[in-house]
mmCIF file of C-alpha atoms in Angstrom:
data_model
loop_
_atom_site.group_PDB
_atom_site.id
_atom_site.type_symbol
_atom_site.label_atom_id
_atom_site.label_comp_id
_atom_site.label_asym_id
_atom_site.label_seq_id
_atom_site.Cartn_x
_atom_site.Cartn_y
_atom_site.Cartn_z
ATOM 1 C CA MET A 274 105.511 135.622 3.880
ATOM 2 C CA ASN A 275 103.863 135.421 0.446
ATOM 3 C CA GLU A 276 100.484 135.429 1.267
ATOM 4 C CA LYS A 277 98.364 138.448 -0.118
ATOM 5 C CA LEU A 278 95.652 140.635 0.757
ATOM 6 C CA THR A 279 92.842 139.283 -1.263
ATOM 7 C CA ASP A 280 88.946 140.942 -1.651
ATOM 8 C CA ASP A 281 87.777 138.106 1.102
ATOM 9 C CA ASP A 282 90.447 139.567 3.836
ATOM 10 C CA ARG A 283 88.954 143.285 3.433
ATOM 11 C CA PRO A 284 86.067 144.252 5.692
ATOM 12 C CA ALA A 285 82.756 145.216 4.236
ATOM 13 C CA SER A 286 82.689 147.950 6.931
ATOM 14 C CA PRO A 287 84.643 151.342 5.929
ATOM 15 C CA LEU A 288 85.562 152.240 9.406
ATOM 16 C CA TYR A 289 89.549 151.954 8.562
ATOM 17 C CA ASP A 290 89.750 150.237 5.195
ATOM 18 C CA ARG A 291 88.892 153.587 3.006
ATOM 19 C CA PRO A 292 89.368 153.749 -0.471
ATOM 20 C CA ILE A 293 92.835 154.815 -1.623
ATOM 21 C CA PRO A 294 93.357 158.049 -3.876
ATOM 22 C CA ASP A 295 95.174 157.449 -7.278
ATOM 23 C CA PHE A 296 97.958 159.210 -6.238
ATOM 24 C CA VAL A 297 98.905 157.511 -3.025
ATOM 25 C CA GLU A 298 100.952 154.327 -3.175
ATOM 26 C CA VAL A 299 100.948 151.476 -0.328
ATOM 27 C CA ASP A 300 101.658 148.753 0.463
ATOM 28 C CA VAL A 301 99.999 146.911 2.947
ATOM 29 C CA ASP A 302 101.996 143.302 2.292
ATOM 30 C CA GLY A 303 105.134 145.128 2.700
ATOM 31 C CA LEU A 304 104.445 146.779 5.812
ATOM 32 C CA ILE A 305 102.908 143.435 7.645
ATOM 33 C CA GLU A 306 106.570 141.977 6.359
ATOM 34 C CA ALA A 307 108.313 144.745 7.909
ATOM 35 C CA TRP A 308 106.332 144.247 10.923
ATOM 36 C CA LEU A 309 107.163 140.716 11.277
ATOM 37 C CA MET A 310 110.857 141.192 10.341
ATOM 38 C CA GLN A 311 111.079 143.866 13.260
ATOM 39 C CA ALA A 312 109.187 141.059 15.422
ATOM 40 C CA GLU A 313 111.705 138.240 14.803
ATOM 41 C CA ASP A 314 114.565 140.604 14.887
ATOM 42 C CA TRP A 315 113.645 141.321 18.709
ATOM 43 C CA LEU A 316 112.883 137.866 19.205
ATOM 44 C CA VAL A 317 116.686 136.960 17.747
ATOM 45 C CA ALA A 318 118.162 139.767 20.455
ATOM 46 C CA TYR A 319 115.924 138.879 22.964
ATOM 47 C CA ASP A 320 118.668 137.029 26.105
ATOM 48 C CA GLY A 321 116.261 135.693 28.653
ATOM 49 C CA PRO A 322 114.642 137.782 31.807
ATOM 50 C CA ASP A 323 117.932 138.888 33.522
ATOM 51 C CA ALA A 324 119.033 140.867 30.728
ATOM 52 C CA LEU A 325 115.654 142.916 29.732
ATOM 53 C CA THR A 326 116.731 146.367 29.360
ATOM 54 C CA ASP A 327 114.063 148.763 29.189
ATOM 55 C CA ARG A 328 114.144 149.348 25.591
ATOM 56 C CA GLU A 329 113.689 145.725 25.102
ATOM 57 C CA ALA A 330 110.757 145.895 27.283
ATOM 58 C CA PHE A 331 108.924 148.472 25.114
ATOM 59 C CA GLU A 332 109.798 147.067 22.454
ATOM 60 C CA GLY A 333 108.733 143.851 22.919
ATOM 61 C CA ILE A 334 105.556 144.976 23.906
ATOM 62 C CA GLU A 335 105.360 147.266 20.227
ATOM 63 C CA CYS A 336 105.960 144.384 18.177
ATOM 64 C CA LEU A 337 103.574 141.936 20.283
ATOM 65 C CA ALA A 338 100.550 144.771 20.296
ATOM 66 C CA ARG A 339 101.174 145.909 16.233
ATOM 67 C CA LEU A 340 100.743 142.570 14.936
ATOM 68 C CA SER A 341 97.717 141.663 17.688
ATOM 69 C CA ARG A 342 95.676 144.489 16.876
ATOM 70 C CA MET A 343 95.448 143.316 13.242
ATOM 71 C CA ARG A 344 91.895 142.060 11.566
ATOM 72 C CA PRO A 345 91.807 138.098 12.430
ATOM 73 C CA GLU A 346 92.200 137.070 8.869
ATOM 74 C CA LEU A 347 95.672 138.670 9.356
ATOM 75 C CA ARG A 348 96.446 137.310 12.438
ATOM 76 C CA GLY A 349 95.260 134.229 11.764
ATOM 77 C CA ARG A 350 98.262 133.611 8.947
ATOM 78 C CA GLU A 351 100.708 130.890 9.755
ATOM 79 C CA GLY A 352 103.761 133.446 10.078
ATOM 80 C CA VAL A 353 101.923 136.137 11.871
ATOM 81 C CA ARG A 354 100.315 133.806 14.404
ATOM 82 C CA THR A 355 103.282 131.990 15.186
ATOM 83 C CA THR A 356 105.443 135.398 16.066
ATOM 84 C CA ILE A 357 102.606 136.332 18.129
ATOM 85 C CA GLU A 358 102.537 133.279 20.433
ATOM 86 C CA LYS A 359 106.418 133.647 20.688
ATOM 87 C CA LEU A 360 106.275 137.139 21.941
ATOM 88 C CA THR A 361 103.435 136.310 24.184
ATOM 89 C CA ALA A 362 105.817 133.091 25.627
ATOM 90 C CA ALA A 363 108.474 135.488 25.858
ATOM 91 C CA LEU A 364 106.938 138.400 27.551
ATOM 92 C CA GLN A 365 103.807 137.259 29.496
ATOM 93 C CA PRO A 366 105.905 135.206 32.278
ATOM 94 C CA LEU A 367 107.782 138.500 33.306
ATOM 95 C CA ALA A 368 104.905 140.995 32.421
ATOM 96 C CA SER A 369 105.100 143.006 35.565
ATOM 97 C CA ASP A 370 108.529 143.453 35.316
ATOM 98 C CA VAL A 371 107.750 144.437 31.216
ATOM 99 C CA VAL A 372 105.438 147.086 32.175
ATOM 100 C CA ARG A 373 107.842 148.503 34.953
ATOM 101 C CA ARG A 374 110.715 148.947 32.901
ATOM 102 C CA ALA A 375 108.503 149.860 29.632
ATOM 103 C CA VAL A 376 107.176 152.837 31.470
ATOM 104 C CA ARG A 377 110.585 153.968 31.882
ATOM 105 C CA TYR A 378 111.730 153.694 28.491
ATOM 106 C CA PRO A 379 109.664 156.144 25.983
ATOM 107 C CA ASP A 380 110.541 160.233 26.021
ATOM 108 C CA LEU A 381 107.248 161.287 25.851
ATOM 109 C CA VAL A 382 107.975 165.150 26.783
ATOM 110 C CA GLY A 383 110.806 165.097 23.905
ATOM 111 C CA TRP A 384 107.417 163.512 21.731
ATOM 112 C CA ARG A 385 105.440 166.699 22.439
ATOM 113 C CA ALA A 386 108.345 168.890 21.288
ATOM 114 C CA GLN A 387 109.142 167.047 18.447
ATOM 115 C CA VAL A 388 105.206 167.591 16.976
ATOM 116 C CA GLU A 389 105.559 171.421 18.443
ATOM 117 C CA GLU A 390 108.872 171.923 16.465
ATOM 118 C CA ALA A 391 107.131 170.115 13.294
ATOM 119 C CA TRP A 392 104.174 172.109 13.685
ATOM 120 C CA THR A 393 106.150 175.384 13.185
ATOM 121 C CA ALA A 394 108.088 174.200 10.434
ATOM 122 C CA ALA A 395 107.736 175.630 6.827
ATOM 123 C CA ASP A 396 107.186 172.169 4.971
ATOM 124 C CA ASP A 397 105.546 169.190 5.482
ATOM 125 C CA ASP A 398 107.956 166.242 6.660
ATOM 126 C CA PRO A 399 105.821 162.503 5.669
ATOM 127 C CA GLU A 400 108.136 160.791 7.124
ATOM 128 C CA LEU A 401 108.340 162.688 10.581
ATOM 129 C CA ALA A 402 104.819 162.677 10.420
ATOM 130 C CA GLU A 403 105.034 158.855 10.140
ATOM 131 C CA THR A 404 107.749 158.356 12.718
ATOM 132 C CA LEU A 405 105.576 160.736 15.150
ATOM 133 C CA ILE A 406 102.389 158.415 14.862
ATOM 134 C CA SER A 407 104.229 155.134 15.131
ATOM 135 C CA ASP A 408 105.751 156.536 18.180
ATOM 136 C CA LEU A 409 102.502 157.446 19.622
ATOM 137 C CA ASP A 410 101.203 154.264 18.668
ATOM 138 C CA ALA A 411 103.968 152.119 20.400
ATOM 139 C CA ALA A 412 103.590 154.365 23.498
ATOM 140 C CA ASP A 413 99.646 153.782 23.510
ATOM 141 C CA TRP A 414 100.265 149.682 24.089
ATOM 142 C CA VAL A 415 102.089 149.708 27.173
ATOM 143 C CA PRO A 416 98.772 150.144 29.216
ATOM 144 C CA TRP A 417 97.070 147.357 26.980
ATOM 145 C CA PHE A 418 99.883 144.974 27.743
ATOM 146 C CA ALA A 419 99.715 145.644 31.383
ATOM 147 C CA THR A 420 95.601 145.407 31.619
ATOM 148 C CA GLN A 421 96.295 142.112 29.847
ATOM 149 C CA HIS A 422 99.083 140.342 31.450
ATOM 150 C CA ALA A 423 99.898 142.344 34.355
ATOM 151 C CA LYS A 424 97.281 144.179 36.351
ATOM 152 C CA SER A 425 98.563 144.589 39.340
ATOM 153 C CA SER A 426 100.979 147.047 37.974
ATOM 154 C CA VAL A 427 98.393 149.444 36.780
ATOM 155 C CA SER A 428 98.056 150.470 40.363
ATOM 156 C CA SER A 429 101.665 152.261 40.404
ATOM 157 C CA ASP A 430 102.599 155.948 40.733
ATOM 158 C CA PRO A 431 105.189 155.053 37.773
ATOM 159 C CA PHE A 432 102.352 153.664 35.982
ATOM 160 C CA HIS A 433 99.880 156.670 36.446
ATOM 161 C CA ARG A 434 102.726 158.998 36.058
ATOM 162 C CA TYR A 435 102.750 157.258 32.281
ATOM 163 C CA LEU A 436 99.058 157.780 31.639
ATOM 164 C CA GLU A 437 99.406 161.472 32.631
ATOM 165 C CA GLU A 438 101.878 161.880 29.965
ATOM 166 C CA LEU A 439 100.290 159.998 27.401
ATOM 167 C CA GLY A 440 97.312 162.021 27.634
ATOM 168 C CA SER A 441 98.878 164.917 27.259
ATOM 169 C CA CYS A 442 100.486 163.392 24.355
ATOM 170 C CA HIS A 443 97.296 162.519 22.608
ATOM 171 C CA ASP A 444 95.769 166.196 23.295
ATOM 172 C CA LEU A 445 98.571 167.580 21.319
ATOM 173 C CA PHE A 446 97.990 164.927 18.731
ATOM 174 C CA HIS A 447 94.569 166.171 18.128
ATOM 175 C CA GLN A 448 95.556 169.651 18.494
ATOM 176 C CA HIS A 449 97.908 169.170 15.749
ATOM 177 C CA LEU A 450 95.874 166.506 13.833
ATOM 178 C CA VAL A 451 96.235 168.058 10.201
ATOM 179 C CA MET A 452 100.124 168.173 10.449
ATOM 180 C CA PHE A 453 99.926 163.883 10.591
ATOM 181 C CA CYS A 454 98.090 163.708 7.397
ATOM 182 C CA ALA A 455 101.455 164.141 5.747
ATOM 183 C CA ALA A 456 101.757 160.690 6.463
ATOM 184 C CA GLU A 457 98.615 159.905 4.053
ATOM 185 C CA ALA A 458 100.214 156.925 2.581
ATOM 186 C CA PHE A 459 101.549 154.962 6.083
ATOM 187 C CA VAL A 460 98.042 156.114 7.532
ATOM 188 C CA ARG A 461 96.076 154.278 4.745
ATOM 189 C CA ALA A 462 98.474 151.327 4.889
ATOM 190 C CA VAL A 463 97.633 150.965 8.209
ATOM 191 C CA GLY A 464 94.606 151.384 8.488
ATOM 192 C CA LYS A 465 93.928 148.722 5.792
ATOM 193 C CA THR A 466 95.160 146.065 8.866
ATOM 194 C CA LEU A 467 93.052 147.483 12.029
ATOM 195 C CA ALA A 468 90.630 145.298 13.310
ATOM 196 C CA GLU A 469 87.533 146.841 14.186
ATOM 197 C CA GLU A 470 86.342 144.720 17.404
ATOM 198 C CA PHE A 471 88.705 142.516 19.394
ATOM 199 C CA ASP A 472 87.694 139.254 21.240
ATOM 200 C CA SER A 473 89.339 140.027 24.468
ATOM 201 C CA ASP A 474 90.742 143.666 24.812
ATOM 202 C CA ASP A 475 90.775 144.454 28.916
ATOM 203 C CA GLY A 476 90.627 148.176 29.243
ATOM 204 C CA GLY A 477 89.553 148.822 25.991
ATOM 205 C CA TRP A 478 93.477 149.955 24.819
ATOM 206 C CA LEU A 479 94.154 148.006 21.852
ATOM 207 C CA THR A 480 90.950 149.366 20.349
ATOM 208 C CA SER A 481 91.304 152.739 21.290
ATOM 209 C CA SER A 482 94.957 152.845 19.869
ATOM 210 C CA ASN A 483 92.832 152.832 16.731
ATOM 211 C CA TRP A 484 91.401 155.795 17.345
ATOM 212 C CA LYS A 485 94.155 158.220 16.216
ATOM 213 C CA TYR A 486 93.951 156.263 12.672
ATOM 214 C CA LEU A 487 90.040 157.113 12.497
ATOM 215 C CA HIS A 488 90.461 160.934 12.754
ATOM 216 C CA LEU A 489 93.011 160.700 10.706
ATOM 217 C CA LEU A 490 91.601 158.899 8.168
ATOM 218 C CA ASN A 491 88.241 160.886 8.449
ATOM 219 C CA GLU A 492 90.239 164.287 8.016
ATOM 220 C CA LEU A 493 91.609 162.499 4.813
ATOM 221 C CA ASP A 494 88.569 161.783 3.686
ATOM 222 C CA VAL A 495 87.725 164.843 1.690
ATOM 223 C CA ASP A 496 86.195 164.375 -1.313
ATOM 224 C CA ILE A 497 88.765 162.587 -3.384
ATOM 225 C CA GLU A 498 86.615 161.849 -6.324
ATOM 226 C CA SER A 499 85.332 165.718 -7.288
ATOM 227 C CA ILE A 500 88.202 167.857 -6.096
ATOM 228 C CA SER A 501 91.901 168.416 -7.751
ATOM 229 C CA GLU A 502 94.482 167.137 -5.759
ATOM 230 C CA GLU A 503 95.591 170.810 -5.421
ATOM 231 C CA THR A 504 92.690 171.365 -4.034
ATOM 232 C CA ARG A 505 92.219 168.813 -1.857
ATOM 233 C CA ARG A 506 96.374 169.813 -0.581
ATOM 234 C CA LEU A 507 94.966 173.380 0.105
ATOM 235 C CA VAL A 508 92.014 171.921 2.115
ATOM 236 C CA LEU A 509 94.121 169.890 4.180
ATOM 237 C CA GLY A 510 96.705 172.449 4.810
ATOM 238 C CA LEU A 511 99.454 170.669 3.036
ATOM 239 C CA ALA A 512 102.126 171.892 0.952
ATOM 240 C CA ALA A 513 101.332 172.240 -2.427
ATOM 241 C CA ASP A 514 105.419 171.153 -3.350
ATOM 242 C CA SER A 515 105.117 168.314 -0.987
ATOM 243 C CA PRO A 516 105.955 164.959 -2.610
ATOM 244 C CA ASN A 517 102.735 162.375 -3.323
ATOM 245 C CA PRO A 518 102.262 159.782 0.046
ATOM 246 C CA VAL A 519 104.091 156.969 -0.477
ATOM 247 C CA VAL A 520 104.408 154.618 2.476
ATOM 248 C CA ARG A 521 108.037 154.088 3.991
ATOM 249 C CA LEU A 522 108.389 150.626 5.372
ATOM 250 C CA PRO A 523 110.367 150.705 8.784
ATOM 251 C CA ASP A 524 114.027 149.297 8.544
ATOM 252 C CA GLY A 525 114.219 148.540 11.959
ATOM 253 C CA PRO A 526 111.854 148.548 15.697
ATOM 254 C CA GLN A 527 111.071 152.295 16.373
ATOM 255 C CA LYS A 528 112.671 153.819 19.317
ATOM 256 C CA MET A 529 109.939 155.186 21.400
ATOM 257 C CA GLY A 530 106.135 155.080 21.575
ATOM 258 C CA PRO A 531 100.101 154.960 25.204
ATOM 259 C CA GLN A 532 96.589 155.406 25.398
ATOM 260 C CA GLU A 533 94.652 155.876 28.146
ATOM 261 C CA ALA A 534 90.717 154.990 28.307
ATOM 262 C CA VAL A 535 91.052 158.457 27.658
ATOM 263 C CA TRP A 536 86.923 160.398 26.490
ATOM 264 C CA ARG A 537 87.762 163.669 25.105
ATOM 265 C CA VAL A 538 85.472 165.890 23.166
ATOM 266 C CA HIS A 539 87.038 165.445 19.894
ATOM 267 C CA GLU A 540 85.672 161.564 20.214
ATOM 268 C CA LEU A 541 81.510 163.040 20.373
ATOM 269 C CA ALA A 542 82.101 166.001 17.998
ATOM 270 C CA PRO A 543 80.228 163.895 15.033
ATOM 271 C CA SER A 544 77.711 162.698 17.813
ATOM 272 C CA LEU A 545 76.831 166.211 18.588
ATOM 273 C CA GLY A 546 76.174 167.289 15.129
ATOM 274 C CA ALA A 547 79.292 169.344 15.324
ATOM 275 C CA ALA A 548 81.818 169.434 12.426
ATOM 276 C CA ILE A 549 84.993 168.531 14.123
ATOM 277 C CA PRO A 550 87.361 171.598 12.849
ATOM 278 C CA GLU A 551 84.449 173.949 15.164
ATOM 279 C CA LEU A 552 85.803 172.193 18.199
ATOM 280 C CA ARG A 553 89.129 172.477 19.845
ATOM 281 C CA ALA A 554 90.838 169.958 20.354
ATOM 282 C CA LEU A 555 91.514 170.970 24.045
ATOM 283 C CA GLU A 556 87.908 171.593 24.916
ATOM 284 C CA SER A 557 87.032 170.814 28.360
ATOM 285 C CA GLY A 558 83.122 171.054 28.238
ATOM 286 C CA PHE A 559 79.853 171.212 26.128
ATOM 287 C CA ARG A 560 77.260 173.997 26.328
ATOM 288 C CA TRP A 561 74.174 174.302 25.182
ATOM 289 C CA ARG A 562 71.365 176.748 24.658
ATOM 290 C CA ASP A 563 67.514 176.861 25.212
ATOM 291 C CA PRO A 564 65.437 177.792 22.164
ATOM 292 C CA THR A 565 64.894 180.928 24.046
ATOM 293 C CA GLY A 566 68.658 181.710 24.421
ATOM 294 C CA SER A 567 67.311 182.567 28.213
ATOM 295 C CA PHE A 568 69.652 179.408 29.723
ATOM 296 C CA GLU A 569 72.830 177.567 28.821
ATOM 297 C CA ALA A 570 73.755 174.561 30.421
ATOM 298 C CA GLU A 571 77.695 173.296 30.572
ATOM 299 C CA VAL A 572 78.697 169.769 31.577
ATOM 300 C CA THR A 573 82.811 168.920 32.042
ATOM 301 C CA TRP A 574 83.933 165.602 30.560
ATOM 302 C CA PRO A 575 86.180 163.509 32.286
ATOM 303 C CA ILE A 576 89.215 162.955 31.357
ATOM 304 C CA LYS A 577 89.418 159.122 32.458
ATOM 305 C CA LEU A 578 87.098 156.465 33.488
ATOM 306 C CA GLU A 579 88.207 155.794 37.464
ATOM 307 C CA ALA A 580 89.361 152.551 38.203
ATOM 308 C CA GLU A 581 87.120 152.277 41.236
ATOM 309 C CA GLY A 582 83.979 152.624 38.721
ATOM 310 C CA ASP A 583 81.698 154.984 36.422
ATOM 311 C CA LYS A 584 82.882 158.824 36.164
ATOM 312 C CA THR A 585 79.847 161.299 37.574
ATOM 313 C CA LEU A 586 79.455 164.286 35.396
ATOM 314 C CA GLU A 587 77.463 167.486 36.655
ATOM 315 C CA LEU A 588 75.649 169.567 34.415
ATOM 316 C CA MET A 589 75.704 173.156 35.498
ATOM 317 C CA PHE A 590 72.521 175.495 34.518
ATOM 318 C CA GLY A 591 72.912 179.678 34.115
ATOM 319 C CA THR A 592 71.042 182.399 33.394
ATOM 320 C CA GLY A 593 71.475 186.062 33.354
ATOM 321 C CA GLU A 594 74.427 188.325 31.829
ATOM 322 C CA LYS A 595 77.003 185.804 30.104
ATOM 323 C CA TYR A 596 74.757 182.751 32.258
ATOM 324 C CA THR A 597 76.846 183.473 35.286
ATOM 325 C CA MET A 598 73.728 183.253 37.491
ATOM 326 C CA ALA A 599 72.290 180.006 38.594
ATOM 327 C CA ALA A 600 68.997 179.231 36.516
ATOM 328 C CA GLU A 601 66.693 178.751 39.776
ATOM 329 C CA ALA A 602 63.690 179.012 37.624
ATOM 330 C CA LEU A 603 64.966 175.206 36.180
ATOM 331 C CA ALA A 604 64.486 173.808 39.667
ATOM 332 C CA GLY A 605 62.644 170.666 39.701
ATOM 333 C CA GLN A 606 62.901 170.036 36.092
ATOM 334 C CA GLU A 607 63.765 166.743 34.360
ATOM 335 C CA VAL A 608 66.908 166.868 32.103
ATOM 336 C CA ARG A 609 68.154 163.830 29.576
ATOM 337 C CA LEU A 610 71.875 163.988 28.512
ATOM 338 C CA GLY A 611 72.375 161.098 26.267
ATOM 339 C CA ASN A 612 69.942 158.490 27.635
ATOM 340 C CA ALA A 613 70.719 159.808 31.284
ATOM 341 C CA VAL A 614 67.840 161.486 33.238
ATOM 342 C CA GLY A 615 68.405 163.512 35.769
ATOM 343 C CA PHE A 616 66.826 166.586 37.684
ATOM 344 C CA ILE A 617 67.423 170.143 38.381
ATOM 345 C CA GLU A 618 68.738 170.745 42.079
ATOM 346 C CA ILE A 619 69.783 174.263 43.558
ATOM 347 C CA SER A 620 71.952 174.157 46.119
ATOM 348 C CA GLY A 621 74.443 177.110 47.693
ATOM 349 C CA GLU A 622 74.486 179.398 50.470
ATOM 350 C CA GLY A 623 74.937 183.451 50.809
ATOM 351 C CA ASP A 624 75.381 184.504 47.215
ATOM 352 C CA ILE A 625 76.791 181.644 46.017
ATOM 353 C CA TRP A 626 74.105 179.486 44.146
ATOM 354 C CA LYS A 627 74.111 176.810 41.499
ATOM 355 C CA ALA A 628 71.852 174.764 39.405
ATOM 356 C CA SER A 629 72.735 171.708 38.573
ATOM 357 C CA ALA A 630 71.763 167.971 37.390
ATOM 358 C CA VAL A 631 73.839 164.564 38.104
ATOM 359 C CA VAL A 632 74.351 162.036 35.697
ATOM 360 C CA THR A 633 76.691 159.545 35.209
ATOM 361 C CA TYR A 634 78.949 158.733 31.634
ATOM 362 C CA GLY A 635 77.576 155.023 31.710
ATOM 363 C CA GLU A 636 74.208 156.559 31.778
ATOM 364 C CA VAL A 637 74.897 159.085 29.273
ATOM 365 C CA THR A 638 76.703 156.824 26.607
ATOM 366 C CA LYS A 639 74.759 153.444 27.187
ATOM 367 C CA GLY A 640 72.821 152.534 24.242
ATOM 368 C CA LEU A 641 73.559 156.261 22.555
ATOM 369 C CA ASN A 642 72.319 155.946 18.841
ATOM 370 C CA GLY A 643 72.665 159.148 16.998
ATOM 371 C CA GLU A 644 73.219 162.839 18.143
ATOM 372 C CA LEU A 645 74.291 163.445 21.797
ATOM 373 C CA GLY A 646 71.708 165.582 22.838
ATOM 374 C CA LEU A 647 70.347 167.396 25.765
ATOM 375 C CA SER A 648 66.659 168.358 26.530
ATOM 376 C CA VAL A 649 65.026 169.910 29.445
ATOM 377 C CA ALA A 650 60.973 169.209 30.484
ATOM 378 C CA GLY A 651 61.202 167.764 27.064
ATOM 379 C CA THR A 652 62.023 170.391 24.719
ATOM 380 C CA PRO A 653 65.501 170.120 22.968
ATOM 381 C CA TRP A 654 68.371 172.393 23.779
ATOM 382 C CA ILE A 655 70.546 173.731 21.035
ATOM 383 C CA PHE A 656 74.442 172.597 21.190
ATOM 384 C CA HIS A 657 76.468 175.844 21.186
ATOM 385 C CA ASN A 658 80.145 175.368 21.928
ATOM 386 C CA ALA A 659 80.782 179.109 21.282
ATOM 387 C CA THR A 660 82.489 181.391 23.877
#
């Protein structure tokens, strides 16, 4: 493949296509060439549906998805387009069997163990960080392929167990986000290839597989122009003697590799007006307090969108010591969370009462611009996640 990236290939938006620091070397075209070679190797080795193995099914999805999520200008290149067509022709006719086999292949428990071990290591390991990101990428694409080509498989128990394991991997990824910054050159090179929108992305899986790069790029984009490289490494938590990032082109198919339509609090942290480091990656809910400090509201965030429809959210309102008593004084007042409107109701019996308002995730986020705010009776409350 001799086609090179030009200014016309680059999107106007900097969501993924960020400026590259002078001391980071990337080879985007070389990376795309390596991906094409991996796909061609898979196609040559593929010996038909009767010989399909779990690993082959998983890596076939990986090759197809990696090329499919690139920007239209890159997907439209003759070599890329032809390879996507060949992979689709091989995998689509036996999609249900491909998914059934693919979910059995990756060792997601082992992936988490590798992350924990790397987190406790004394030195940064850019190659290991790159491998771990690539593995998580590959695992993210199985649900995408299933929803695009084998919808009947998404209701199976093995598929749901796979999604649960995958969700745990993403929790750990966000908890140790800074560790993956060691693979900066790889992250920035991949970012140059990513599409921000897709014409067809049933379930949003392909789009959500990009989000890990958005978080990593946000983490990496400290003020690269006004601070020294040494200070920047200190801010990112990288070892001072770590080598300057250079993209490592993969020499063969990666061994592992999901992302369910998972909504975690770290996805909405910027909308809350909170710096991402201020929120723990495993936060299960948001809290607000009224301006007087007399009342507190808390909402538990959904782990996933249920297949049958929207997700109900329940805002709980407390008062008194540690806000453990139901805020009965707020009964009947209007609540607005994002773009959803509800009313506080009091329920319970005996000594157990609660003050709550029910809304849905879709109502909260529909047309949401700016901060995800909470107001009661027209008065804005203050975001406050400190315990």
